[in-house]
Short mmCIF file of N, CA and C in Angstrom, two decimals:
data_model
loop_
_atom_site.label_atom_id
_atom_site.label_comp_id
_atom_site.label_asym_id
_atom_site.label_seq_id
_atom_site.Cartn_x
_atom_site.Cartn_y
_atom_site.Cartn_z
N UNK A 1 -1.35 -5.06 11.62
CA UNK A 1 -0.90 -4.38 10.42
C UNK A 1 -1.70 -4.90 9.23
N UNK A 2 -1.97 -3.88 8.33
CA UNK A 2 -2.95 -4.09 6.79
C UNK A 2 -1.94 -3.99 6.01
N UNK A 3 -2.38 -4.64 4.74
CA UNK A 3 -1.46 -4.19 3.61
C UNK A 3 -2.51 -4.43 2.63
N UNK A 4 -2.89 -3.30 1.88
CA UNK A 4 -3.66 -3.45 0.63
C UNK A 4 -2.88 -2.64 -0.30
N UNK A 5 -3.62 -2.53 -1.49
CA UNK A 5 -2.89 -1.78 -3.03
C UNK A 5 -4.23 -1.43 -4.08
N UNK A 6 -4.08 -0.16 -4.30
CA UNK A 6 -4.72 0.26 -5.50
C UNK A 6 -4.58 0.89 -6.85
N UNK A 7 -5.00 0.90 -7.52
CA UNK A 7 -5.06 1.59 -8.65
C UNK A 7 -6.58 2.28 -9.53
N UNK A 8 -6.07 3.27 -10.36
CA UNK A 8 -7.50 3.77 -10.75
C UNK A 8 -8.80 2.78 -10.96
N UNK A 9 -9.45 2.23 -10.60
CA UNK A 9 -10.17 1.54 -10.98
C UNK A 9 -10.43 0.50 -10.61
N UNK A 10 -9.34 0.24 -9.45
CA UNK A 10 -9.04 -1.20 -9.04
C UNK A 10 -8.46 -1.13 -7.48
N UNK A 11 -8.42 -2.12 -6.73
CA UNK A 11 -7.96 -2.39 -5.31
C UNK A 11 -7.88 -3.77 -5.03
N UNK A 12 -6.98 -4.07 -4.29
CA UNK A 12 -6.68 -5.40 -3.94
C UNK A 12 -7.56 -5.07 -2.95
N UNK A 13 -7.98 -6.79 -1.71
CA UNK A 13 -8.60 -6.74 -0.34
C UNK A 13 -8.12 -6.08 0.84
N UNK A 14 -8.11 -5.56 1.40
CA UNK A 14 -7.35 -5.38 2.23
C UNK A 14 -7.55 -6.78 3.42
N UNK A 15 -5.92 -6.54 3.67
CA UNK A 15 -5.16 -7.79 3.73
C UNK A 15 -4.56 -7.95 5.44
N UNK A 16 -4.82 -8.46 6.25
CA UNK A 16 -4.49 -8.76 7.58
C UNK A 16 -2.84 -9.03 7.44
N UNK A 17 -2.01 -8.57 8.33
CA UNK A 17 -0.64 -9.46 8.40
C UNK A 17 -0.54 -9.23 9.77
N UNK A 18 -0.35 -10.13 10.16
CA UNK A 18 -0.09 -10.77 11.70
C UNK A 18 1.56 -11.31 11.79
N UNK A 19 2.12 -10.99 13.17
CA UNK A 19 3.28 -11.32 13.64
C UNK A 19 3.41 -12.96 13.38
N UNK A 20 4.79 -13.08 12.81
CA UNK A 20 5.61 -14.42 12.54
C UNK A 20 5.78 -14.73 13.93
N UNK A 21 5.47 -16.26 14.66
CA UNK A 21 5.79 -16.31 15.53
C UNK A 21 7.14 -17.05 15.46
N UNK A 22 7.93 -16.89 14.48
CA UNK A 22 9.34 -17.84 14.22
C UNK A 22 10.34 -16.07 14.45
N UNK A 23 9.52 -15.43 13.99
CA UNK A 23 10.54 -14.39 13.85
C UNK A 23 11.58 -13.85 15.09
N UNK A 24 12.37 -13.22 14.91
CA UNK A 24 13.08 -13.02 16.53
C UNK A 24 12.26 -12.04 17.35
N UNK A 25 11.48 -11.17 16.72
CA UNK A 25 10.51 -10.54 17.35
C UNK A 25 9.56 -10.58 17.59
N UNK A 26 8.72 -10.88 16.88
CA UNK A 26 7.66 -11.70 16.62
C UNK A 26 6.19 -10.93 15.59
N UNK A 27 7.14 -9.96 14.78
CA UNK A 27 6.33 -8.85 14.02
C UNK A 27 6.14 -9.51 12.53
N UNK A 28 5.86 -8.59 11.71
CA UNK A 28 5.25 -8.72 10.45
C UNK A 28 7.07 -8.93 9.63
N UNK A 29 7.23 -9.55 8.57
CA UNK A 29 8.57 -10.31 8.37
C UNK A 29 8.27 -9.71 6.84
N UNK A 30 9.88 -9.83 6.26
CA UNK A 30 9.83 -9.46 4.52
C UNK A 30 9.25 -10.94 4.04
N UNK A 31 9.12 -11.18 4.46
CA UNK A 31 8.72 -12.57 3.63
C UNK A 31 7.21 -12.69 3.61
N UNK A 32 6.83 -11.87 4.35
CA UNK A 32 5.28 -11.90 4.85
C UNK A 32 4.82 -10.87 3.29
N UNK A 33 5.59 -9.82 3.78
CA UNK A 33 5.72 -8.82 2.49
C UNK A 33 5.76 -9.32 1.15
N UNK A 34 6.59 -9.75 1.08
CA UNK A 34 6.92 -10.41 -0.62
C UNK A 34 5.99 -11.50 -0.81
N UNK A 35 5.14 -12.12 -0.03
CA UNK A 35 4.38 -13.33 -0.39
C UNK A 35 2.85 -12.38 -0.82
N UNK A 36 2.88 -11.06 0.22
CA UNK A 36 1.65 -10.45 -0.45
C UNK A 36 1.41 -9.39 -1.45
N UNK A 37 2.86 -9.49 -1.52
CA UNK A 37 3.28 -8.31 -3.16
C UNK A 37 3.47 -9.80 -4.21
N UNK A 38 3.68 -10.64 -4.58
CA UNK A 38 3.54 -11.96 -5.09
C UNK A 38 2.06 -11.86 -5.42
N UNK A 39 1.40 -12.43 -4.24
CA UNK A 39 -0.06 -12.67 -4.52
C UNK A 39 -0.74 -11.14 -4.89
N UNK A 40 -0.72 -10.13 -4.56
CA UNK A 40 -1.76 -9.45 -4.79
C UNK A 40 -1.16 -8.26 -5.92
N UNK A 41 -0.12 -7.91 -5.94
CA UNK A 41 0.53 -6.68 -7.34
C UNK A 41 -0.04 -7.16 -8.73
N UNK A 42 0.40 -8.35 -9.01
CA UNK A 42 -0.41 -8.73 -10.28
C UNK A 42 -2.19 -8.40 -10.16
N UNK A 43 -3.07 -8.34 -9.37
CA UNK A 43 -4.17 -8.32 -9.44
C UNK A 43 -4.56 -6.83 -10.03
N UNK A 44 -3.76 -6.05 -9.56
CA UNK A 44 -4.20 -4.46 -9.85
C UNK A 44 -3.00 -3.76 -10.54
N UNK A 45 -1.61 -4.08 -10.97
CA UNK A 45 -0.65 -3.45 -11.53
C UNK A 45 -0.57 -4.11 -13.07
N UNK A 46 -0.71 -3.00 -14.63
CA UNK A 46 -0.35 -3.26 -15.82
C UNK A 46 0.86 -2.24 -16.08
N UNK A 47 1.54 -2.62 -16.97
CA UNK A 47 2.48 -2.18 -18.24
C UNK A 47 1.96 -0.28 -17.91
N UNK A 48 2.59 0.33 -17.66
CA UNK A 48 2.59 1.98 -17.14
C UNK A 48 2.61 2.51 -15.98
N UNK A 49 1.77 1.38 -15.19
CA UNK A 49 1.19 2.05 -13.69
C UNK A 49 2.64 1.78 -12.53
N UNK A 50 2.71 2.97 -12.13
CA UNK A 50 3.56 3.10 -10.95
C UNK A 50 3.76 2.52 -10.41
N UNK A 51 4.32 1.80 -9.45
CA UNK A 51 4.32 1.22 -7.77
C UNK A 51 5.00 1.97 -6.91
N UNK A 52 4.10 1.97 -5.75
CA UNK A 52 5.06 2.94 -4.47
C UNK A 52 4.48 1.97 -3.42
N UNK A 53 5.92 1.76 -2.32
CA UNK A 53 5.65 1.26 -0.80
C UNK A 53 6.37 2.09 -0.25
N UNK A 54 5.90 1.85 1.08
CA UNK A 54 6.53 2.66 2.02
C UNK A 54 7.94 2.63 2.27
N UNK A 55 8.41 2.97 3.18
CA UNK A 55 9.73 2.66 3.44
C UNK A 55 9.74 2.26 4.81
N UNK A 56 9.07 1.05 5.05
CA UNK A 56 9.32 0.35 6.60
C UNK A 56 10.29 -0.64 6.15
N UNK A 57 10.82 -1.09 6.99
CA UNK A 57 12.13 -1.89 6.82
C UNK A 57 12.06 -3.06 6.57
N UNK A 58 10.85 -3.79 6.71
CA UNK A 58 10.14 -4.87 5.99
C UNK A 58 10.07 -4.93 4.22
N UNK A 59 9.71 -3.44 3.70
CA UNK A 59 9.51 -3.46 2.66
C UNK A 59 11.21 -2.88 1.91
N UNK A 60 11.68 -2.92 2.72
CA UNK A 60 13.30 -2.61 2.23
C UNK A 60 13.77 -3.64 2.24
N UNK A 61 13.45 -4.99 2.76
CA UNK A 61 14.66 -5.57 3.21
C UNK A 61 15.01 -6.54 1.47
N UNK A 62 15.75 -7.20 1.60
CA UNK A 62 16.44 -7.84 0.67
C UNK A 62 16.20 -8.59 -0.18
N UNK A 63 15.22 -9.41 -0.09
CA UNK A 63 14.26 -10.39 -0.31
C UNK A 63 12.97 -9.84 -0.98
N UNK A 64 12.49 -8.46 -0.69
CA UNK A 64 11.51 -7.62 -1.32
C UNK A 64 12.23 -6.41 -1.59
N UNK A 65 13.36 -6.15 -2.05
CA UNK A 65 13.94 -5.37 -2.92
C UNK A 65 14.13 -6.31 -4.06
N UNK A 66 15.00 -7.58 -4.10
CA UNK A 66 15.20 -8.80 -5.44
C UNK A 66 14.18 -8.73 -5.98
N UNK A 67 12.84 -9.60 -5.41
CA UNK A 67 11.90 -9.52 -6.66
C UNK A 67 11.48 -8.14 -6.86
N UNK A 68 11.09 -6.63 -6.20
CA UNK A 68 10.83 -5.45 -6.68
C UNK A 68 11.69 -4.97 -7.92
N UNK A 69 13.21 -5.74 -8.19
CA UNK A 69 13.86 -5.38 -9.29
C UNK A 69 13.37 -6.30 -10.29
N UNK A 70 12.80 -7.22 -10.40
CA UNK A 70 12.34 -8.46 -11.94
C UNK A 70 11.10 -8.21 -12.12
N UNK A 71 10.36 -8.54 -11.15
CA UNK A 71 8.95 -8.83 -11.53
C UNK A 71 7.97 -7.78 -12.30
N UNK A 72 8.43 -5.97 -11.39
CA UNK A 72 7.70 -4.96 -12.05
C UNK A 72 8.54 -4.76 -13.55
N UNK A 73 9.49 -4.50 -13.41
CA UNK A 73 10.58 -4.73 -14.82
C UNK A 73 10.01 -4.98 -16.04
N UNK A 74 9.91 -6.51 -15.37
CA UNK A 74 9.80 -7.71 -16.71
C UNK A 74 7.87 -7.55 -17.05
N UNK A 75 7.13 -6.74 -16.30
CA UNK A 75 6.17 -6.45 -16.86
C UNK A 75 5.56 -5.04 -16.67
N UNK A 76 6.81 -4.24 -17.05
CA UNK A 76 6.29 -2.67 -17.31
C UNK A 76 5.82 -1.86 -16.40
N UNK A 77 6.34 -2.10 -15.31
CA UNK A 77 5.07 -1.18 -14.24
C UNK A 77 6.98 -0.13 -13.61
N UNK A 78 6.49 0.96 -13.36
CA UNK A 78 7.59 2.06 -12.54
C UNK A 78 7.49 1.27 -11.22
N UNK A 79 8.53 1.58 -10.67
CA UNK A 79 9.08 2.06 -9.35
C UNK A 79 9.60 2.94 -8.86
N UNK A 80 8.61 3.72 -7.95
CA UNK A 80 8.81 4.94 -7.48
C UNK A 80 9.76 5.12 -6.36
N UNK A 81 11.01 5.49 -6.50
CA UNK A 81 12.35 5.37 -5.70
C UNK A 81 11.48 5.98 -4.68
N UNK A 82 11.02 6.24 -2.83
CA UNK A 82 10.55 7.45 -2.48
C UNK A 82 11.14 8.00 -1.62
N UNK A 83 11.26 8.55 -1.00
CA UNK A 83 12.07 9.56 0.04
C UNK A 83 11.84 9.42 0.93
N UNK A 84 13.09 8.87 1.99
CA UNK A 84 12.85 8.74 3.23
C UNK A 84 11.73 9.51 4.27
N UNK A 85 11.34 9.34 4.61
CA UNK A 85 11.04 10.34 5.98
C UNK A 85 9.86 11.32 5.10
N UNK A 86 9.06 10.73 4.22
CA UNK A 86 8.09 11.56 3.81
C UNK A 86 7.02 10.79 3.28
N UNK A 87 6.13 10.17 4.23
CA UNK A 87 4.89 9.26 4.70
C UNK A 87 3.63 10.31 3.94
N UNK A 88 3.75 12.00 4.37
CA UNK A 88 2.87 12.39 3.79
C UNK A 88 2.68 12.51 2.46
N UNK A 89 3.76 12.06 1.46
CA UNK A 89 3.63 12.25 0.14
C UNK A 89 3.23 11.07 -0.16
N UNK A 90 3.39 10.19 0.40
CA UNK A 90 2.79 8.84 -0.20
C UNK A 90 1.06 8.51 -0.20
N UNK A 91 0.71 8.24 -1.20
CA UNK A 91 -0.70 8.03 -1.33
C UNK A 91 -1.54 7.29 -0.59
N UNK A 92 -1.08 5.99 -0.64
CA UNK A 92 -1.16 4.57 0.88
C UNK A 92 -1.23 5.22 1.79
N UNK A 93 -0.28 6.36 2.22
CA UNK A 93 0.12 6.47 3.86
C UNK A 93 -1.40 7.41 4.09
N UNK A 94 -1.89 8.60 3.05
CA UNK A 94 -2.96 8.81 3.44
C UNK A 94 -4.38 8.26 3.04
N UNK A 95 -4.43 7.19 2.33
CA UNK A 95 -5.02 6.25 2.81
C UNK A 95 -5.74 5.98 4.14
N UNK A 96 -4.21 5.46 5.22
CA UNK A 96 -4.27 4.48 5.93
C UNK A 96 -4.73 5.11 6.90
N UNK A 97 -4.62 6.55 6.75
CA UNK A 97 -5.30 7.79 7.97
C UNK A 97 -6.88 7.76 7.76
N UNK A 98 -7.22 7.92 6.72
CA UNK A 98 -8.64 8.17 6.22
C UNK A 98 -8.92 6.65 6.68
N UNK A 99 -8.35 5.29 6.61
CA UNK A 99 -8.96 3.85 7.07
C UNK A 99 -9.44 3.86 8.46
N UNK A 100 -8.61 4.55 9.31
CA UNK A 100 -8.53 4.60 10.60
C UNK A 100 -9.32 5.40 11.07
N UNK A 101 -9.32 6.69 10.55
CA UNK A 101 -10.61 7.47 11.02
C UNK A 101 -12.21 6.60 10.60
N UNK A 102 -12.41 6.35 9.39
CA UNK A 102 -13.30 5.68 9.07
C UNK A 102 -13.99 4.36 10.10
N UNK A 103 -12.76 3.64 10.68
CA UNK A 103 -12.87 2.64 11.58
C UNK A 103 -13.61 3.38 13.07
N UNK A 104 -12.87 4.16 13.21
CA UNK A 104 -13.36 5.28 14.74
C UNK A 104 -14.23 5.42 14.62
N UNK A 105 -14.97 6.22 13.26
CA UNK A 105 -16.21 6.91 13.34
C UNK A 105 -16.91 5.66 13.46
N UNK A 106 -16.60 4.45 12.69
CA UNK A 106 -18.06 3.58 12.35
C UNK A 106 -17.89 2.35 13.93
N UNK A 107 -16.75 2.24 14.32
CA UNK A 107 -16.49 1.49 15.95
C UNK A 107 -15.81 2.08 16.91
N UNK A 108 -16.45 3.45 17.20
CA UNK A 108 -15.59 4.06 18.57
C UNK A 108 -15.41 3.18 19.78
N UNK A 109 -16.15 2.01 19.81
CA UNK A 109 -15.66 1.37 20.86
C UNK A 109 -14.82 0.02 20.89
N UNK A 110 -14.48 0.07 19.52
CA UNK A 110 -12.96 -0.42 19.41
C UNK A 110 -11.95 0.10 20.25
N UNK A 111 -11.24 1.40 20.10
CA UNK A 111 -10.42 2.15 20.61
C UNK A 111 -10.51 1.67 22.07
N UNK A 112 -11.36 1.33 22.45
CA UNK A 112 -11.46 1.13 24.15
C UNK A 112 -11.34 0.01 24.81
N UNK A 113 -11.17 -1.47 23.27
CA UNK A 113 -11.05 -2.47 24.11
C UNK A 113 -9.67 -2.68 24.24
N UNK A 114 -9.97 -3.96 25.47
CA UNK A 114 -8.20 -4.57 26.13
C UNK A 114 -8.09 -5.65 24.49
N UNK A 115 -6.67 -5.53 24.50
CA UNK A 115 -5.90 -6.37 23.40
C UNK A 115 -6.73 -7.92 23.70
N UNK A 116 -7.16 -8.44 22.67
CA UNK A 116 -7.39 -9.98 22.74
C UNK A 116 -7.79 -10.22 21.50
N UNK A 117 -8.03 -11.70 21.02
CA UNK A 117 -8.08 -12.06 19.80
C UNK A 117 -9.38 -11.69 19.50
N UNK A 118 -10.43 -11.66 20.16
CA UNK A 118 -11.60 -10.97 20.07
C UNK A 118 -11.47 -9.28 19.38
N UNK A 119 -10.73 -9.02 19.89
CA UNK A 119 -10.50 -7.48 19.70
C UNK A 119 -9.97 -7.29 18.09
N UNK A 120 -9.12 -8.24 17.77
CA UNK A 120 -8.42 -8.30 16.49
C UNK A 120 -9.17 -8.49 15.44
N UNK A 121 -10.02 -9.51 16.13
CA UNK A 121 -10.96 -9.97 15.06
C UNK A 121 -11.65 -9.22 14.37
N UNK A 122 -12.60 -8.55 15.67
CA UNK A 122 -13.59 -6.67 15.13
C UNK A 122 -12.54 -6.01 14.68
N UNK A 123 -11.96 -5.93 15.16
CA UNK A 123 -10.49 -5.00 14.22
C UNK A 123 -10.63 -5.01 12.66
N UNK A 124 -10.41 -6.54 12.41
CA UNK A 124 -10.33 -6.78 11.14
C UNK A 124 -11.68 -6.62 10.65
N UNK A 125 -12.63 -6.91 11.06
CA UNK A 125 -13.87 -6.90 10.67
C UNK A 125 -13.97 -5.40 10.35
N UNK A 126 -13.76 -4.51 11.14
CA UNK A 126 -14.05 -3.24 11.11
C UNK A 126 -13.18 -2.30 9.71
N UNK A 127 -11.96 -3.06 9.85
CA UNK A 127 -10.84 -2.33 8.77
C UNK A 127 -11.81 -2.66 7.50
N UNK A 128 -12.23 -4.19 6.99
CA UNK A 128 -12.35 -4.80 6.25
C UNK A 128 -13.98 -3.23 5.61
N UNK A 129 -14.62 -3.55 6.55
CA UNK A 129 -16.20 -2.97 6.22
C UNK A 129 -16.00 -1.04 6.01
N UNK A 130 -14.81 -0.55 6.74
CA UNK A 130 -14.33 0.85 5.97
C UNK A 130 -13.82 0.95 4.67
N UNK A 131 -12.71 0.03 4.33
CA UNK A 131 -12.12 0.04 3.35
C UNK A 131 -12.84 -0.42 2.28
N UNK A 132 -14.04 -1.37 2.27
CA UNK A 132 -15.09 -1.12 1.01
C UNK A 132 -15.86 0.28 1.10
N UNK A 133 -15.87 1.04 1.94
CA UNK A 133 -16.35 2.13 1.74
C UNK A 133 -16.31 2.82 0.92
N UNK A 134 -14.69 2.84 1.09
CA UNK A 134 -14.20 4.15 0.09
C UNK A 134 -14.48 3.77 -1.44
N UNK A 135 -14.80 5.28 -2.12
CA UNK A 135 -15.12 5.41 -3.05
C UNK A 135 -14.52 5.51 -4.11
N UNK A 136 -14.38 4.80 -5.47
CA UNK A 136 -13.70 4.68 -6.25
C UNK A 136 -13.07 6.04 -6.86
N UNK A 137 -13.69 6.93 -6.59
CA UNK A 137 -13.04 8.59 -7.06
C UNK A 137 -12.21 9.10 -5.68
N UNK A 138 -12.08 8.76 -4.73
CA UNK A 138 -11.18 8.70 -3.60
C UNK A 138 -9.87 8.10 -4.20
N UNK A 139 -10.12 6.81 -4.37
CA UNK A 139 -8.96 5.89 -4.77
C UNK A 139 -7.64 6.44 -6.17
N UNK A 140 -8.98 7.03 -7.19
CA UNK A 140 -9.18 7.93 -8.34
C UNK A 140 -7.60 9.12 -8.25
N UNK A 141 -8.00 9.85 -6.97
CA UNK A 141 -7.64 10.74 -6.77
C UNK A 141 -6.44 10.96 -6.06
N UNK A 142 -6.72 10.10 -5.36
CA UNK A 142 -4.69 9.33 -4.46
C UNK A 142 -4.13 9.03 -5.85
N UNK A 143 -4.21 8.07 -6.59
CA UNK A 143 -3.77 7.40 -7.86
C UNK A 143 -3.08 8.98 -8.72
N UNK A 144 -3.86 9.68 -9.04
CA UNK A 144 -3.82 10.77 -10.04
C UNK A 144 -2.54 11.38 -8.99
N UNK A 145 -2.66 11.65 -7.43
CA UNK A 145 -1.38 12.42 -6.66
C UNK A 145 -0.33 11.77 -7.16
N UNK A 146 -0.54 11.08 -6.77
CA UNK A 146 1.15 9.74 -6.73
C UNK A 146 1.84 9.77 -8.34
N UNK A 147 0.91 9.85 -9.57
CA UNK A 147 1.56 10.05 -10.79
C UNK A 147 2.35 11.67 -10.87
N UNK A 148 1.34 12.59 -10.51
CA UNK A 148 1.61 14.08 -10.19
C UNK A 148 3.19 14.41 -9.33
N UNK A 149 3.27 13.41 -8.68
CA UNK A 149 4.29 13.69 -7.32
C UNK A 149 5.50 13.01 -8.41
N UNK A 150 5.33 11.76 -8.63
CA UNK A 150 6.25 10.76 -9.29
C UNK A 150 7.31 11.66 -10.64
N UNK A 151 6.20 12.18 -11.02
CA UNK A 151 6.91 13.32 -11.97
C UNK A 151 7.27 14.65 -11.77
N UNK A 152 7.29 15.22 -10.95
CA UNK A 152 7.87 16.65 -9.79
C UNK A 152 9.45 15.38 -9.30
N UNK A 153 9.43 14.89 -8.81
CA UNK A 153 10.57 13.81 -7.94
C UNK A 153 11.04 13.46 -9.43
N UNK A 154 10.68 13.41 -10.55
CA UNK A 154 11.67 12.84 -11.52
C UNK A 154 12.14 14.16 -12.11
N UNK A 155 11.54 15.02 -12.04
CA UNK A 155 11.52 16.38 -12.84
C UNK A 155 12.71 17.08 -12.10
N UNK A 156 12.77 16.74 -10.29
CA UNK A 156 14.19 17.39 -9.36
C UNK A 156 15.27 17.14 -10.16
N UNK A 157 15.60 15.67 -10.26
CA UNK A 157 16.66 14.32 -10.81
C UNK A 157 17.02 15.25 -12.01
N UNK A 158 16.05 15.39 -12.56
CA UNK A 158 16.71 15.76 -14.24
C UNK A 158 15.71 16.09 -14.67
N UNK A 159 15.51 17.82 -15.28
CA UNK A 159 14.94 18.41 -15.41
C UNK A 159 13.98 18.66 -17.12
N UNK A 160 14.54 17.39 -17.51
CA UNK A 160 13.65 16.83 -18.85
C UNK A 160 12.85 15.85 -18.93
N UNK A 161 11.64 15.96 -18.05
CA UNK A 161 10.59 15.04 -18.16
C UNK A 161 9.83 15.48 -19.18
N UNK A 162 9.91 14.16 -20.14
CA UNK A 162 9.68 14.25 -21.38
C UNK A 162 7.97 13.74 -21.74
N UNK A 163 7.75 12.66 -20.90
CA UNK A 163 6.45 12.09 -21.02
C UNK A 163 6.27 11.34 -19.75
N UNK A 164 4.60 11.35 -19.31
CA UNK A 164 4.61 10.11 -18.09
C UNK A 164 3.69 9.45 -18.85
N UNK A 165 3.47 7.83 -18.46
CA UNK A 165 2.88 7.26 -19.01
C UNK A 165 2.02 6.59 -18.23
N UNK A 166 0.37 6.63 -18.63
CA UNK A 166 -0.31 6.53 -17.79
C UNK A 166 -1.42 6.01 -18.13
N UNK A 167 -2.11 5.21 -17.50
CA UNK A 167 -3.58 3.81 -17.91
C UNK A 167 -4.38 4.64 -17.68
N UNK A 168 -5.29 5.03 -17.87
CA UNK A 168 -6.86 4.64 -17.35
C UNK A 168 -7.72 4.01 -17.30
#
């Protein structure tokens, strides 16, 4: 699992998260979450700009809902409530399609190896060398959806959207 973040102009690294081996399962943990919304939201989020995550249950859970209520708050950035069960409206989620194809086209013979740490490694190597690919008017243009969408979804709620407020 990756977890990166962008904004017009800007992108965090994209970011490896590997299974907790303390966990009862042994998957990616909220704590894993909140340590890389900690470290990396401040790098690319100011005073206007949105935030949207998905809705995996990692990024719901309790511990990364608390700080999602102070931290964007106390320095101006939205939170985009988002709607269950709708991956395609989210900007990230198509992203993470365009990462993956990108990975295929440039290591089709990824797809074919057996699981091993070797494999993970090119994995990462491979995620890492697509995702500088993409082009800052790509990024541009997800960014510009997600404000577009954010205000249609506030506009349902209550039908006096008065202003959105927005960086460049």
């Amino acid at each position: 699992m990756f977890w990166a973040g962008f904004a017009v102009g800007r992108r965090t690294s994209l970011i490896p998260l590997f299974g907790d081996e303390d966990s009862v399962r042994g998957g990616v943990t909220s704590r894993q979450i909140l340590e890389c919304l900690q470290e990396n939201l401040p790098t690319i989020a100011e005073p206007g700009y949105f935030f949207v995550q998905d809705n995996a249950s990692t990024h719901r859970a309790r511990i990364v809902q608390s700080w999602l209520t102070g931290w964007p708050r106390d320095h101006g950035i939205y939170l985009v409530a988002w709607p269950p069960y709708s991956p395609d409206l989210n900007p990230i989620e198509n992203l993470w399609k365009l990462l993956k194809e990108q990975i295929i086209k440039l290591h089709p013979k990824l797809s074919c190896m057996p699981k091993s740490n070797y494999a993970i490694q090119k994995l990462c190597e491979a995620a890492d060398e697509a995702w500088e690919l993409f082009e800052d008017s790509l990024l541009e243009k997800l960014a510009f959806s997600m404000q577009l969408l954010s205000a249609l979804m506030a506009g349902m709620r209550n039908t006096k959207v008065t202003q959105m407020k927005y960086d460049a």
